[in-house]
Short mmCIF file of C-alpha atoms in Angstrom, two decimals:
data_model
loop_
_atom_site.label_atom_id
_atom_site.label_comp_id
_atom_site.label_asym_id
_atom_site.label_seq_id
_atom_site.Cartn_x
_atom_site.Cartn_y
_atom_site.Cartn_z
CA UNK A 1 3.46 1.58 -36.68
CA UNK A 2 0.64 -0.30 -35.37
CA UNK A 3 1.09 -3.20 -37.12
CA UNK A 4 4.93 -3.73 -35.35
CA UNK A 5 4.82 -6.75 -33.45
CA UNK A 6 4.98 -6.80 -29.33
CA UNK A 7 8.30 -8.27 -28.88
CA UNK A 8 8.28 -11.54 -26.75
CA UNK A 9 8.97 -10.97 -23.41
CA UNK A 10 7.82 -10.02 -20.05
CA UNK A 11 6.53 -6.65 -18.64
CA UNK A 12 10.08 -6.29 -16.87
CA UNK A 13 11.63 -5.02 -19.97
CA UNK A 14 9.50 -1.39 -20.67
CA UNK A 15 9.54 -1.01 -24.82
CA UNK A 16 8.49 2.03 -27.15
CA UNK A 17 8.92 2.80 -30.71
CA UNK A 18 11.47 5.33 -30.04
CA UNK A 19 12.57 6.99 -33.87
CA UNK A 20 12.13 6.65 -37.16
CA UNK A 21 14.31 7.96 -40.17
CA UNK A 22 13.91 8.21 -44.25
CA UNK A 23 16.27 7.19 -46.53
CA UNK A 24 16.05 7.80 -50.65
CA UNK A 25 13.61 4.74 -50.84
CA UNK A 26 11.03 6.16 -48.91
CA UNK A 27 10.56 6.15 -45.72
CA UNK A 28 12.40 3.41 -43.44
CA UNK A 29 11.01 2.40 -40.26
CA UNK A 30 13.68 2.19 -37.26
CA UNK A 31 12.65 0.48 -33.96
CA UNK A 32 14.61 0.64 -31.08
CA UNK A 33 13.63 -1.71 -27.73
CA UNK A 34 14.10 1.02 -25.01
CA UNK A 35 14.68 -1.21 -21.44
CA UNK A 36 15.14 -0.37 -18.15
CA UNK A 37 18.40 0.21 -18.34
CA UNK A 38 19.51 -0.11 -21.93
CA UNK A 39 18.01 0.52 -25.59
CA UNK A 40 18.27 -1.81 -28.25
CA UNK A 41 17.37 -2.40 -32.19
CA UNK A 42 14.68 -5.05 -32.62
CA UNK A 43 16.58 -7.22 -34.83
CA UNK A 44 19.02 -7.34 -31.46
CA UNK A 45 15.99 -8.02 -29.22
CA UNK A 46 17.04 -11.77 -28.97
CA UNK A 47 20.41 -11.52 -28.45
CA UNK A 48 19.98 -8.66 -25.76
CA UNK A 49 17.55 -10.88 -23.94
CA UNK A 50 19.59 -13.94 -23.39
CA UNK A 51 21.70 -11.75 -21.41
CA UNK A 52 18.74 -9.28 -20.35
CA UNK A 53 19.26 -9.42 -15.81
CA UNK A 54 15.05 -8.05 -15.85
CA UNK A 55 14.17 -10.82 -18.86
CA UNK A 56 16.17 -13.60 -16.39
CA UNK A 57 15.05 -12.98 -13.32
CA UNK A 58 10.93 -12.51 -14.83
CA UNK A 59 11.81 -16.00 -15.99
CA UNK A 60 13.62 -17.35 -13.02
CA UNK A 61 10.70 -15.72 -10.77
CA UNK A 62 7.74 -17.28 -13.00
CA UNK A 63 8.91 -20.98 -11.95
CA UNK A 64 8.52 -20.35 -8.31
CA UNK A 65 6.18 -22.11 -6.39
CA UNK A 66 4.85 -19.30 -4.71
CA UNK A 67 4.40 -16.81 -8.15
CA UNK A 68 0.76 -16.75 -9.88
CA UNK A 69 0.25 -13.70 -11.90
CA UNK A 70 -2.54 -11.23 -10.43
CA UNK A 71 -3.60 -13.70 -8.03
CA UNK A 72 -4.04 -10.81 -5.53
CA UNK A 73 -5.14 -8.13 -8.14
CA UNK A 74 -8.67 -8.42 -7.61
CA UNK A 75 -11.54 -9.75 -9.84
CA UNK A 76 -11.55 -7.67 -13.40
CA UNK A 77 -14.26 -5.60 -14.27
CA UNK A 78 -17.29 -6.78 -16.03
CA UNK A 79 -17.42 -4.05 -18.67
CA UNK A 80 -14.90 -3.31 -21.11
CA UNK A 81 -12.14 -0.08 -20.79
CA UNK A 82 -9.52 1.09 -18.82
CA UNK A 83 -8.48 -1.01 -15.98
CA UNK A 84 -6.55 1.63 -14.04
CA UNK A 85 -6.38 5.31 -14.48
CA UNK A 86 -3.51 7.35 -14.30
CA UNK A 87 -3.69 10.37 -12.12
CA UNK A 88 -4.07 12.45 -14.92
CA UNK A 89 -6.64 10.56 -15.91
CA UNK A 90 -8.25 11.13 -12.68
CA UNK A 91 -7.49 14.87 -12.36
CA UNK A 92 -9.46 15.14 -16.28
CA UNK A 93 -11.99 13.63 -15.43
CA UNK A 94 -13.08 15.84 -12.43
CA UNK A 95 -11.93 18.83 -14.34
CA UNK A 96 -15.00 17.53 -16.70
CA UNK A 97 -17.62 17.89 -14.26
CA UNK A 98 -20.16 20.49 -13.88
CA UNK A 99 -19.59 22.66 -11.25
CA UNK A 100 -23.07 21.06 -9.40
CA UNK A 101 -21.44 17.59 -9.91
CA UNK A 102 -18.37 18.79 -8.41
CA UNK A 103 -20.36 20.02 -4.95
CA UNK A 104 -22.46 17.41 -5.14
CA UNK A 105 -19.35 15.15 -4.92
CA UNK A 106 -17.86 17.44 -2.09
CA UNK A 107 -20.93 17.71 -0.52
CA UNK A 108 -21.07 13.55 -0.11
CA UNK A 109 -17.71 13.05 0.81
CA UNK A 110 -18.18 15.27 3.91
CA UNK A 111 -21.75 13.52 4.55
CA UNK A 112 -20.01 9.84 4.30
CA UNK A 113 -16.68 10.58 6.02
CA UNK A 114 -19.15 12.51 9.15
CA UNK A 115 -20.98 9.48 9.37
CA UNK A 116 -18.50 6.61 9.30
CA UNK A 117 -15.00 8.41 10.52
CA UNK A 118 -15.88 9.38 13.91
CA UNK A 119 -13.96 6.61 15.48
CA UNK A 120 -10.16 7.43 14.06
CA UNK A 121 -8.86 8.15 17.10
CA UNK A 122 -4.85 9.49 18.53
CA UNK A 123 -3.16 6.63 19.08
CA UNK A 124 0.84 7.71 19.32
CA UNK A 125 2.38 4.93 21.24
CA UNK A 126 6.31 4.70 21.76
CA UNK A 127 7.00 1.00 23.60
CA UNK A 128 9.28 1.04 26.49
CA UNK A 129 10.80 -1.84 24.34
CA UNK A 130 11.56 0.40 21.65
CA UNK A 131 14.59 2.29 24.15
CA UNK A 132 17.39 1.29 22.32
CA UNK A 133 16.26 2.82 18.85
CA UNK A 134 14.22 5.99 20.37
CA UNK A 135 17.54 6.98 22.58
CA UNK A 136 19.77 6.00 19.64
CA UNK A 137 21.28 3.00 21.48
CA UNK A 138 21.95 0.78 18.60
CA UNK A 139 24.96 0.26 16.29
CA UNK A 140 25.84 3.52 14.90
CA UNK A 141 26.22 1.90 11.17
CA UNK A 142 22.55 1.79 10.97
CA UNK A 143 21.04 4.06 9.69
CA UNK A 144 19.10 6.88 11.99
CA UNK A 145 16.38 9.57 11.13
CA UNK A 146 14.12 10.59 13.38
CA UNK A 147 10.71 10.94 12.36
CA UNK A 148 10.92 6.84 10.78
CA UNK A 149 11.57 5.90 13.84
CA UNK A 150 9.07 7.00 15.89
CA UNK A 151 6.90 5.83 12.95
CA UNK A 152 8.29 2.40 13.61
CA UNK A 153 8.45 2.22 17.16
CA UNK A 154 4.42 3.85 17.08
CA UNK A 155 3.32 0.65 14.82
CA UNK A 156 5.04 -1.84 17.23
CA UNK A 157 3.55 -0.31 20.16
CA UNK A 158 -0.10 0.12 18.44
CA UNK A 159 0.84 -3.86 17.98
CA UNK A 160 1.62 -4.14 21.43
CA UNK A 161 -1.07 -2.59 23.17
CA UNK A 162 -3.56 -4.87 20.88
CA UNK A 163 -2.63 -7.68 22.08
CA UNK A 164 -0.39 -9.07 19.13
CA UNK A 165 2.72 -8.22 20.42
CA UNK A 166 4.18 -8.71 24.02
CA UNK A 167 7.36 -7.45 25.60
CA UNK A 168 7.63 -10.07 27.60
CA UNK A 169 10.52 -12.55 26.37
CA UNK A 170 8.27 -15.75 26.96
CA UNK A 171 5.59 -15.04 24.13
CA UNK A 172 6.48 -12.07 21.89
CA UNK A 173 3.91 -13.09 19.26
CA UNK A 174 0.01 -13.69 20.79
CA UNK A 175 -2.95 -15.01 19.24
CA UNK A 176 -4.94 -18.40 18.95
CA UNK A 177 -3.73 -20.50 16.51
CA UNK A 178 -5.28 -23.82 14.98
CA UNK A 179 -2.12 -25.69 13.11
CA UNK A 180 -2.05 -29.33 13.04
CA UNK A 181 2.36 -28.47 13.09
CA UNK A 182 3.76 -28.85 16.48
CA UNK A 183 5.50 -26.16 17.72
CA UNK A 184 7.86 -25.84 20.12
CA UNK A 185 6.97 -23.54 23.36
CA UNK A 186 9.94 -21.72 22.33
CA UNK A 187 9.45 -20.52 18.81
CA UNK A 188 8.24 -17.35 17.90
CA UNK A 189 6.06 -16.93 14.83
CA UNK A 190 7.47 -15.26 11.76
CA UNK A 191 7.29 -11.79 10.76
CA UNK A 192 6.46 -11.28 7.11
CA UNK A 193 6.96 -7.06 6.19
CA UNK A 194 5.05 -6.12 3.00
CA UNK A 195 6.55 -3.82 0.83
CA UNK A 196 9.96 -4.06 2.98
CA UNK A 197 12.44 -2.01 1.06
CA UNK A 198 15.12 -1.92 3.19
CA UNK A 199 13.83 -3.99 5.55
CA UNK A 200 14.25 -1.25 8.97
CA UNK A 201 10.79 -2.21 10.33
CA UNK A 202 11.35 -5.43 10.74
CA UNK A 203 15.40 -4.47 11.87
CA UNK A 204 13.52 -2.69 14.61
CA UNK A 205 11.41 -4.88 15.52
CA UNK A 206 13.75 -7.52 15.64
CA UNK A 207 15.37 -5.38 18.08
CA UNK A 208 13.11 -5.19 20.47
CA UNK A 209 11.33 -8.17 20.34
CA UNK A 210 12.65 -11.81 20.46
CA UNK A 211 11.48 -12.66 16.49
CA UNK A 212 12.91 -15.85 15.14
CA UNK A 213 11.39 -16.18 11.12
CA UNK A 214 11.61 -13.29 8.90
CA UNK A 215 9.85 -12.71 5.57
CA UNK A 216 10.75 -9.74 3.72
CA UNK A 217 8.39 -9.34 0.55
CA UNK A 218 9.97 -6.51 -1.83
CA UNK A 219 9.73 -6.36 -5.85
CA UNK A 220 12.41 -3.52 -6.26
CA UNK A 221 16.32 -4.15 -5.41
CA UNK A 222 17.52 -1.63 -2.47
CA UNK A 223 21.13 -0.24 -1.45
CA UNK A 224 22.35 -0.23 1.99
CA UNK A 225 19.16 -2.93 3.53
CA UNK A 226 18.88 -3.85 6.75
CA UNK A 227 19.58 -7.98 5.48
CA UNK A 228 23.09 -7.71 6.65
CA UNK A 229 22.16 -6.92 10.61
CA UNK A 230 19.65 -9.28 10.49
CA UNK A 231 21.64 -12.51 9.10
CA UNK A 232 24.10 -11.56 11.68
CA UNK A 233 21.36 -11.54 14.59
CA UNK A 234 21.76 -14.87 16.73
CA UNK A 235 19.11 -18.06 15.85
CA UNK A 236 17.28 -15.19 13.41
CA UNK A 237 16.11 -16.96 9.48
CA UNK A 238 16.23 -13.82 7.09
CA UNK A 239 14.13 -14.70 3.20
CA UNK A 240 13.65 -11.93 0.94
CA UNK A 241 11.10 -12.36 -2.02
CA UNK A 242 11.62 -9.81 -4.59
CA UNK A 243 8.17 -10.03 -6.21
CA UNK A 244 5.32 -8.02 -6.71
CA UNK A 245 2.85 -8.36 -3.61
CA UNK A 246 0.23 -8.70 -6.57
CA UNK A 247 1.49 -12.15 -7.68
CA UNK A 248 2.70 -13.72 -4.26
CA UNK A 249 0.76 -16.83 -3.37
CA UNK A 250 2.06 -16.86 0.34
CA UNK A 251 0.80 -20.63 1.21
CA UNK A 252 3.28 -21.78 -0.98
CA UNK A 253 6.34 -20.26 0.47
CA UNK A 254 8.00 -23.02 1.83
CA UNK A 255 9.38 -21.46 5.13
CA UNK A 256 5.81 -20.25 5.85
CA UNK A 257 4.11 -23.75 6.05
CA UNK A 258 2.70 -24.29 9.78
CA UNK A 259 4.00 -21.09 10.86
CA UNK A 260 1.75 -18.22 12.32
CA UNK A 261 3.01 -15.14 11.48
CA UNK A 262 2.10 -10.79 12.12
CA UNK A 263 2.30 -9.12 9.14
CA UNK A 264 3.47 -5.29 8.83
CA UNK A 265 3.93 -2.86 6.11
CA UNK A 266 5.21 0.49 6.91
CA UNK A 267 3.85 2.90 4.07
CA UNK A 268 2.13 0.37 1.62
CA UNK A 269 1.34 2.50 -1.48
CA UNK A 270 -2.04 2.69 -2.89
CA UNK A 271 -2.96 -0.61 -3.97
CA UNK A 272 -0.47 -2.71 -2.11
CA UNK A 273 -2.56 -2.49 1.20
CA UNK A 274 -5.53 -4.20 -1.11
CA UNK A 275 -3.25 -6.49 -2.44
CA UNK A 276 -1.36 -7.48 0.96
CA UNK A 277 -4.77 -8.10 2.44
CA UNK A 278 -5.85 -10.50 0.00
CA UNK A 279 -2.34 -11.94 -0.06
CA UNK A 280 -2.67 -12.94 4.13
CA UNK A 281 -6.98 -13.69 4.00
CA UNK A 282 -6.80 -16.87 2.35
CA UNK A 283 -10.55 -16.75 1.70
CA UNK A 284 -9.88 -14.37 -0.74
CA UNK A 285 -6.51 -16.33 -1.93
CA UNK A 286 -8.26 -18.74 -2.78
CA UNK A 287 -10.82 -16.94 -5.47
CA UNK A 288 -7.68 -17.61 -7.99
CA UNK A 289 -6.35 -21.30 -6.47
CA UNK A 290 -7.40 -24.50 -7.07
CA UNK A 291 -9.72 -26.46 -4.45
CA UNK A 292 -6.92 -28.08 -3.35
CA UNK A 293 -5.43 -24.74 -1.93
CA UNK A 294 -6.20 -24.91 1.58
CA UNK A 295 -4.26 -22.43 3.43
CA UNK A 296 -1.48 -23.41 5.40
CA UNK A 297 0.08 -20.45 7.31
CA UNK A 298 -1.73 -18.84 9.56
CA UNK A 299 -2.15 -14.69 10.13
CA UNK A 300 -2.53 -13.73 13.67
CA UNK A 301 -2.48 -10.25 13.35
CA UNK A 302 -1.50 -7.45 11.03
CA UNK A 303 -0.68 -3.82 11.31
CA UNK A 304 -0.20 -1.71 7.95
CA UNK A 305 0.49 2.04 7.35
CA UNK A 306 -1.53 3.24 4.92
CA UNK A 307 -0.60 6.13 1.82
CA UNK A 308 -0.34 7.20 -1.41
CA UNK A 309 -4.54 6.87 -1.85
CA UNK A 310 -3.83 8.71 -5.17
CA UNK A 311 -2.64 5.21 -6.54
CA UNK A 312 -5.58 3.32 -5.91
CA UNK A 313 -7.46 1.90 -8.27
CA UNK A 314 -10.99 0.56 -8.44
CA UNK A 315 -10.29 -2.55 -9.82
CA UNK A 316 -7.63 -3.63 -6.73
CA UNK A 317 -10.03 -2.14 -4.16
CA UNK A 318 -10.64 -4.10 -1.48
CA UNK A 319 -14.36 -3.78 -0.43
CA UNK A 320 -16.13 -2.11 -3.50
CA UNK A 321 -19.53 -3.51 -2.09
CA UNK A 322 -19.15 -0.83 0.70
CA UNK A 323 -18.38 1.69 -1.57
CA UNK A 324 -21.47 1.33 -3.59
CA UNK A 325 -23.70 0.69 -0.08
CA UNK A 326 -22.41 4.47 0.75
CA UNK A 327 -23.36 5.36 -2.87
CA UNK A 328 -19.81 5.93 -4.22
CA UNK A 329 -19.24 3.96 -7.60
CA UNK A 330 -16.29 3.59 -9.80
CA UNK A 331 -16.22 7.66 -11.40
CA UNK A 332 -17.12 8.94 -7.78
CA UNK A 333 -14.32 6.69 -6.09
CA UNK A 334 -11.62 7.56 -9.21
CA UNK A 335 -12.23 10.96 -8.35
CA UNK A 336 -11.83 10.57 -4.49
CA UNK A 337 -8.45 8.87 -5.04
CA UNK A 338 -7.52 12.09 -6.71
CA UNK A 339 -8.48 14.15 -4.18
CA UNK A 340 -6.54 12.77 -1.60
CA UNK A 341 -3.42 14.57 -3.41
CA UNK A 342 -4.83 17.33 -1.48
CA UNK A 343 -3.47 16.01 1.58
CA UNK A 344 -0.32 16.31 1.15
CA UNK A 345 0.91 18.49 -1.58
CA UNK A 346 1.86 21.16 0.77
CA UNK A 347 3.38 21.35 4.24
CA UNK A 348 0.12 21.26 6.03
CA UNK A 349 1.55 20.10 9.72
CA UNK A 350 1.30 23.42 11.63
CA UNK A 351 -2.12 23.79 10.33
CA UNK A 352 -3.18 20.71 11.09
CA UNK A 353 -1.75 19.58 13.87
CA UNK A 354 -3.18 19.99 17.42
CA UNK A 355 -6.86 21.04 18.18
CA UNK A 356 -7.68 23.31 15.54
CA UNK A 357 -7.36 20.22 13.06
CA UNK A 358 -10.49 18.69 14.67
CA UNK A 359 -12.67 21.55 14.92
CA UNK A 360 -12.00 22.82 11.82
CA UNK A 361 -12.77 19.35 10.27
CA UNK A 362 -16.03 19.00 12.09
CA UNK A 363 -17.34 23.05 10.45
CA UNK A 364 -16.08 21.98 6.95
CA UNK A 365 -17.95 18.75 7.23
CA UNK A 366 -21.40 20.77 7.86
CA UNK A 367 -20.41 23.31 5.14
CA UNK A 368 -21.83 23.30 1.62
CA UNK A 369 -20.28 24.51 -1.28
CA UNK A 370 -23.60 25.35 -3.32
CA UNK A 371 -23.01 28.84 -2.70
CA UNK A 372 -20.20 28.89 -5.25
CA UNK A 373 -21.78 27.62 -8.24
CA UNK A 374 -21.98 30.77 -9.31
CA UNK A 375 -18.63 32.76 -8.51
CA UNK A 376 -16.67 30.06 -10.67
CA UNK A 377 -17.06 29.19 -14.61
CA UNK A 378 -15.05 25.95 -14.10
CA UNK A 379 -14.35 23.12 -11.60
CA UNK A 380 -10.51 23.99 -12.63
CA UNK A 381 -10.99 27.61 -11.20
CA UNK A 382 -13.06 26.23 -8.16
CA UNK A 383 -10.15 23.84 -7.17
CA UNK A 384 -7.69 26.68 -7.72
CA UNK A 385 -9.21 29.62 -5.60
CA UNK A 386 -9.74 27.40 -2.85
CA UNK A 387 -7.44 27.52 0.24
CA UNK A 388 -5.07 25.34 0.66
CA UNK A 389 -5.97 23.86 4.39
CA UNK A 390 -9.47 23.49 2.79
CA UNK A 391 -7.66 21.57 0.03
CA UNK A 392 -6.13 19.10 2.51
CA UNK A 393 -8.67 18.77 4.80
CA UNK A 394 -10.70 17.21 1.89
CA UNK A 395 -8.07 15.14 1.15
CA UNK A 396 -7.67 13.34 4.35
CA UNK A 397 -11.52 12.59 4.82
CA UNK A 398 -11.25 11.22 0.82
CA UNK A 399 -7.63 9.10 2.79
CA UNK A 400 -10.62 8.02 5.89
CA UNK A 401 -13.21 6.89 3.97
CA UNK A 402 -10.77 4.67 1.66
CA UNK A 403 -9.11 3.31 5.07
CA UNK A 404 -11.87 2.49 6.39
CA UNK A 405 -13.99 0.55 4.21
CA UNK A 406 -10.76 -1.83 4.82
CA UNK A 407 -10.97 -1.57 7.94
CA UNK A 408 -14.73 -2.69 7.28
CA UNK A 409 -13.30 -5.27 5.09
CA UNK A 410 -11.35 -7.27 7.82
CA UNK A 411 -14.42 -6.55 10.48
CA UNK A 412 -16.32 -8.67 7.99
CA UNK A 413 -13.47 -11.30 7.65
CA UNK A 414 -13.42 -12.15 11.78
CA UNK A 415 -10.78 -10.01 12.61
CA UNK A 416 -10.36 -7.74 15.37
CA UNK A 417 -9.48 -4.52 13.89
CA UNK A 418 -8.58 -0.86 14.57
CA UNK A 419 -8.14 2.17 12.63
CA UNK A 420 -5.93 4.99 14.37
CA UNK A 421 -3.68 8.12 13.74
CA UNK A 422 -0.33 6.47 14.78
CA UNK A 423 1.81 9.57 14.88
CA UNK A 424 0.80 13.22 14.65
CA UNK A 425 0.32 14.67 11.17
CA UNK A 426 3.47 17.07 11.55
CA UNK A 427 5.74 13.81 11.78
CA UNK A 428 3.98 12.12 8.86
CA UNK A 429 0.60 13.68 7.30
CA UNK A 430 0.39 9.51 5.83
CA UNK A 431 -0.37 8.36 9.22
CA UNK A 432 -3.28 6.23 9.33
CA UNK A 433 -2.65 2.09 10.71
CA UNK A 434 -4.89 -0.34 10.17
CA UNK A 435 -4.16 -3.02 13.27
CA UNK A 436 -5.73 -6.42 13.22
CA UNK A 437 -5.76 -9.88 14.92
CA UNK A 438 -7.75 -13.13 14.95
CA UNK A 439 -10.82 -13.04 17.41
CA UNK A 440 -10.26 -15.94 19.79
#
């Protein structure tokens, strides 16, 4: 078996050796290709792929200006091994531990997340431009639920009350920008949404706001998106990229040159946040371009919704240097990630929500767990006698201390920046924002 060829083509297509049978000359290897959406024999590999969609469009995609492969990844890691771990991967790994490495570890994360987290602050804002969604005003074919739109109508007004967003029709986009383009008094900067999906951010806030360029950056295909209201939205330009935020190089998009744009992302799993940042800092663009890759768009501000910290990986990780300053390495910070599971692998909103969230964070951040070491043979039986709420409030300070050594990231890289609890937790427990804009 493990001297079968890879078969030649991209990561698009997913492969395994899927069966084997004998026949009465021994036994008779039988590969089948398992794709996406199809299996095949190997000795049909070529024909399926000159009809392969996945094969075509990997292909089509890898001519683009604008694709470089892992150009927002993040630099590799010196040492040989695994590049990223899977969450059970993660989850063995602490169930390894000694039960004093396991405290220790607790014991840290509450001693980091007291000291660095005390500035996440309630910041729940629904815009008076935002009427026509939050009172259901707008075309009934769209789409409604509740709770994602006061998710999206909190982001635009965290936006709004930074300073990168005005309700005023006159200048809906603010923020000082150096381009040596003209641009008219009348054009708004584009909008670029990370991680899109169906594109109802951005439908929202095009909506509410007088938005003229859209970007929608999305590597799976959706149902039902917003694209259709928006191409039929008066002097709007709708794009959608279907690539991996990991391999966009967004100076060369074409309809991006000269522009200023805000970037959003509601709900940017694990690594995309890393990834989108690097995509829209072109000082760290540029650790994978040429010198002659100066950028040529311009961010003025970003806001991005945070989640699924379980995802992250150390090797996409945006500001590892702060990590390790707070004495959290690559084992420590794998085993964080899988902690933040915690958060939200129960309904935890009544028992978080409100005032008793608070206090009970601030006692559990004082407590030790020493006193266990010896009631419990394993870390396994630790994790499982402990209560739930205790569970998840360990999770969200593992979800603060990952958020904010981004939020440390862009302080470094001259941007304004703000890290806030945009809606309460029974809405969405993922409801950290990281909001952003150029310092004048």
């Amino acid at each position: 078996m493990d001297s079968l060829p890879y078969p030649p083509f991209p990561t698009c297509c997913r492969w395994e050796v899927a069966s084997t049978c004998c026949t009465k000359g021994g036994l008779d290897i039988m590969v089948i290709i398992k794709f996406k959406s199809s299996s095949v024999l190997e000795e049909n590999l070529q024909s399926h792929l000159k009809r392969c969609p996945f094969f075509k469009q990997a292909q089509s995609l890898s001519l683009q200006p604008f694709y470089q492969e892992g150009i927002n990844a993040g630099k590799e890691e010196e040492e040989e091994g695994v590049q990223n771990f899977s969450s059970e991967m993660k989850r063995n790994a602490v169930r390894a531990m000694t039960l004093f490495e396991f405290s220790q570890l607790i014991n840290k994360i509450k001693s980091v997340h007291a000291s660095i987290c005390n500035d996440i602050r309630d910041s729940f804002k629904i815009p008076q431009a935002c009427d026509i969604w939050t009172n259901r005003q707008v075309d009934r074919g769209l789409p409604f639920q509740q709770k994602h739109v006061m998710q999206q109508a909190s982001i635009l007004g965290n936006l709004e009350e930074f300073g990168v967003l005005k309700s005023c029709e006159d200048n809906v986009v603010s923020g000082s920008v150096k381009s040596d383009t003209s641009v008219d008094k009348d054009d708004v900067p584009a909008v670029v949404e990370f991680g899109a999906g169906r594109g109802y951010l951005t439908q929202v806030l095009a909506d509410c706001y007088r938005i003229k360029k859209i970007l929608l950056v999305e590597r799976k295909s959706y149902k039902l998106k917003a694209d259709r209201s928006l191409r039929q939205k008066e002097n709007v330009t709708l794009e959608r990229l279907r690539i991996d935020i990991e391999d966009l190089k967004l100076n060369a998009v074409e309809s991006l040159q000269g522009v200023p744009y805000l970037a959003t992302g509601k709900h940017l799993c694990g690594p995309a946040t890393d990834m989108t940042l690097r995509c829209c800092i072109s000082k760290q663009c540029n650790q994978h371009n040429d010198a002659s890759s100066e950028s040529t768009c311009h961010l003025i501000g970003l806001a991005i919704a945070t989640c699924c910290h379980h995802l992250c990986q150390w090797k996409h990780y945006i500001n590892k240097r702060y990590m390790l300053d707070l004495g959290i390495g690559k084992d420590d910070f794998n085993a964080i990630t899988w902690f933040t599971s915690w958060a939200v692998d129960a309904d935890h909103g009544s028992d978080l929500c409100g005032t008793g969230w608070s206090s009970d964070l601030q006692i559990r951040e004082k407590e030790h767990v020493e006193s266990d070491l010896n009631t419990y043979d394993e870390v396994k039986d630790m994790v499982k006698n402990m209560k739930a709420v205790d569970r998840a409030i360990i999770g969200f300070m593992c979800k603060d201390i990952i958020d904010f050594g981004r939020f440390r990231w862009l302080k470094e890289h001259e941007f304004e920046s703000q890290l806030v609890k945009y809606v309460p937790s029974n809405i969405s427990p993922e409801n950290r924002l990281l909001v952003a804009r150029q310092k004048c």
